[in-house]
Amino acid sequence: MALPSRRLVLSLIAGLLLLLFIGVIILLWQAPALTVRYLPGWLKQEYGLNLTLGKIQVNLQQPSLTLGPSALTDENGKPLLSLAELSLRPDLKASWHQKGLVLTEATLLAPKLALQRLAPDPKQPGTPRFNLTDALSQLLAPSPRAASEPPGSPPLFEIARLTLQQGSLTYRDSRPAQADGWLPPQTLTGLTLTLTHLGSLPDQNTLYTLAANLGKSPLKAEGSFSLRGASQGTLSLAKLPLKAFAPLWAPYLTLDLNKGQASARASYRLTPGKQGLDWQLSKGKLTLDGWQLTHPKGAEFARFTQLALSDINLDSRQQLLKIGTLNLQQPVLRAALDAQHNLDLSKVLAPRLAQTKPKPATTKGGKAAKPQSAPWRWQLGQIALHKGSLNLLESSSGKPLTRELTSLELTLSGLDNRLGKASLLTLKSSLNQQAQIAFEGKLTPMPFALEGEIKQQGLPLSWAQPYLQERARVKVQEGVLSSRLKLALATNDKGDLTKFDLGGGLDIDGLNVLSRADNQRLLQIARLELTGLHYEGLSQQVKIDDILLRQPFARIEINEDGTTNVQQLILPAPAAGKGSATTHAGPEPRLVIDQIRVQQGNLRFADRSLSQEFNADIADLNGQSRHITNIPNQRSDIAFNGKVDKYAPVTIRGGANLLIDEPELDLAVAFNNLEMTSFSPYSGTYAGYAIDKGQLTMKLNYRLVGNRLEGDNDIIIKKLQLGEKIASDKAKDLPLGLAVALLSDANGVIRLNLKVKGNLDQPDFSLGSIFWNVLGNTLRKAITSPFSLLASLAGGTKDLDELSFAPGEYELTQSQQNKLAKLAEALKARPQLSMNIRGKVNFNEERPLLQRQKLERVLARITGSPVDLTRLGQDEAMQTALAQAYQERFKEDVAALADRLGLAVTSMALRDQAVILLRDQQLITAKSLRNLAMARARNTKSYLVETQAITPDRLFVLDSQVKETDKTARVVLTLDE
């Protein structure tokens, strides 16, 4: 069969092309009408969409297609998408050559998209659902045939310039306002989008610019992209008010955003990778301006002028987030601390978040699941906070108090996802615009650790008053605290404290503490310097190198009821509540202070329990106590010097440990030349006399073992003179004048050694009362046994208070003279003493003796010579005189007496009987006995005056009253002042 000629073939082709051209012309002419007529009905029938198309105009002379106002609604007539005009300008020649769709320009005017979030599908409650996706889901779903076919190349197209002008997007959430993620209506207006060189070629790069307004906040983007997924450009959003977005965090925070806006900008890059699309953000910055968060009732919780995150970089391939700085300007936070030390910051968390605990991922077998990919890493170069403020309303003292940290400056550098790495932290602030606080050190987030140096200046100690109000009757009037401390704090993974060390020093200036009982000063310290503090919190070990007290003052008083002002300071502890924490046993606290020094101290003591108030000042107190501790079997060394009432020196030496369960004390205190007049309140109360003159020097040694106190008091009193008598029910009824004279030596000095003992556990224990009781007993002993005291002074016998005489004798024997010599020596040592001398007789023995002596004088007158009846047997003249005297007295001779008695006239027995009879007839009166007693007393005084040089004015011969009851012949000596 012959083939058709070439001419015929060309003619057929030309005819076909002509017919095709005519067909295309007819199609282009009729296509708009056909589209308007059939497309809406088809969409309605197939997909339930309502399409309203505007007028379609086709310009064949200058190829273009224009679609007038059109709208797409869902099956209920609710708007989905609308536009004012769509204009397309094809490039037919290029389309023919490239066998695709080529447009020189595409313009979309005033497009409007209505996006509405719908209630979730019960079958998929966690998947968001929107009106647009519901309406277009069937239209955009792939057909079964297309799903079974292998993917092919996308249709070829190219748009030289695509422009979207005056667009808008509205968003409305039809769910209840309490639903998660609910937002009030939002509108994006002024949407302008320009795409240049948009095409389907894989490597074709399309440039774009986008601008819109979210409310009044401009949104901008520009850059390039390709259909392969690669893209880069910049994004920015400026001054977006965020109050409308507050519902997004409502399920997590119980706070309202009263005002605040956000701005953001960043550069981005999208790059197709082996495992998907890799993306990067660089040069990012997020700025939050003018935020204010309030509690639901309107009270402010926090605010700040600006929070800026700069130099933000994200890299999905490296899984790395880097932020250069986080800068927070003028933040203000308000918080409250209740009486149980609970901070209310936890209350800002909504119950949903507070109760949520992340559950670890597990496999079907219950084992922990391994992470599918490496975790993201992050780095934060620096957190900087400027001009911050923290307002804390705290009630831990029982009374609401405002504490304000102002001018807060904070920097935290070098943070990253390695939470175990230490970061540098600095902080400066003012507390209530008075105290300055600074910290410089390192912080480790997890496990939490903090280490660094704390400096604090100007903290008023009066701020501590509310915390002491219910615990002590004191008022901290003045005082300023400054400190220099090093802190080391650490926890383990469970949050348990593993380290808490504190070291450094502190100063207190101008401390003034008043007693609220009388509103008088109780404690003052011009300056306290504490250095070398070492505190180990876990082991409860405290060591202090040195404490210096400059010009300290303390006041100790005994009240009228015997209690002290110190006892009155402590208030009863409040009853523990039902929810109070139980005290857990821990390490025994240990305290060691190397030394406490005192410079120019002053201790004021007052005793109002006396009949007259006693006051004493120990001033100019200087010294130190070394090695103060609560460790058993260790004592501090004490050495202090001072002056009582400005001029009487006092020294304190010894050792003590009063911080242990059974306190120990071994202390020596010496007072020199104290004016005794200061002690008149004590002498008046316990002795009944004021003191008019005198100086006191004491050396006191006291030992305390457990609760047993023992004291040894060496006392020297000079020139003591008693004053007026004072009525006191506590006074001992003692002749103190005599006691003073007894105890005072030739120089007017009294030396005593008093030993006291007492038990501190006894409710009525009083050192002053014990001391005066011991002193009273000593004086009573001296008064009741004064010659024992004198004998001890002279080294003689104890019986110096009397001289014994043989019956009828009145002359001093040698032994009596020796005894009086010893007594004179003691009297010279006690020049204030006077002595009374009283003669005594033995009435029953010395009366017959005096009668015998009188008989001898009668016989002597007869004989004319002295008579001694003891020689009667040898003296015939005396015998003759006796017989004569007998005959004269009884009117009979001795022979008659001999006959009656049956005795020989010349017998000695007869003569003795005659003597007895004549003796008994001699009259002896009391005067005679008194003269004997007086002779003894006068002889005693004469010896002391003439031989021992005792001045007569100190010796008094008392009248000798003779009584039948007198049984001893003696001289009785008594003492007077």
Short mmCIF file of C-alpha atoms in Angstrom, two decimals, residues 5 27 42 106 154 172 196 259 276 279 345 369 371 382 425 482 496 511 570 731 755 818 848 874 911 950:
data_model
loop_
_atom_site.label_atom_id
_atom_site.label_comp_id
_atom_site.label_asym_id
_atom_site.label_seq_id
_atom_site.Cartn_x
_atom_site.Cartn_y
_atom_site.Cartn_z
CA SER A 5 2.30 12.11 0.16
CA LEU A 27 -13.54 26.58 24.81
CA TRP A 42 -20.72 19.64 41.42
CA ALA A 106 -1.05 36.25 39.57
CA PRO A 154 4.49 17.27 39.83
CA ARG A 172 -12.68 31.86 66.28
CA THR A 196 8.77 35.95 42.86
CA LYS A 259 -0.95 43.84 80.35
CA GLY A 276 13.78 14.91 56.94
CA TRP A 279 15.97 23.69 60.37
CA LEU A 345 4.47 31.15 95.26
CA ALA A 369 11.78 2.64 77.64
CA PRO A 371 14.84 7.34 74.48
CA GLN A 382 24.07 34.82 80.81
CA LEU A 425 26.47 34.02 90.11
CA SER A 482 27.32 43.92 108.85
CA ASP A 496 18.61 16.08 100.89
CA LEU A 511 23.41 47.77 119.79
CA ILE A 570 11.85 34.98 128.98
CA ALA A 731 18.28 41.31 160.53
CA LYS A 755 33.27 29.68 153.57
CA ASN A 818 51.08 35.53 182.85
CA PRO A 848 34.24 31.21 207.20
CA GLN A 874 53.32 25.74 219.08
CA ARG A 911 41.71 24.16 220.99
CA ILE A 950 46.90 49.28 179.02
#
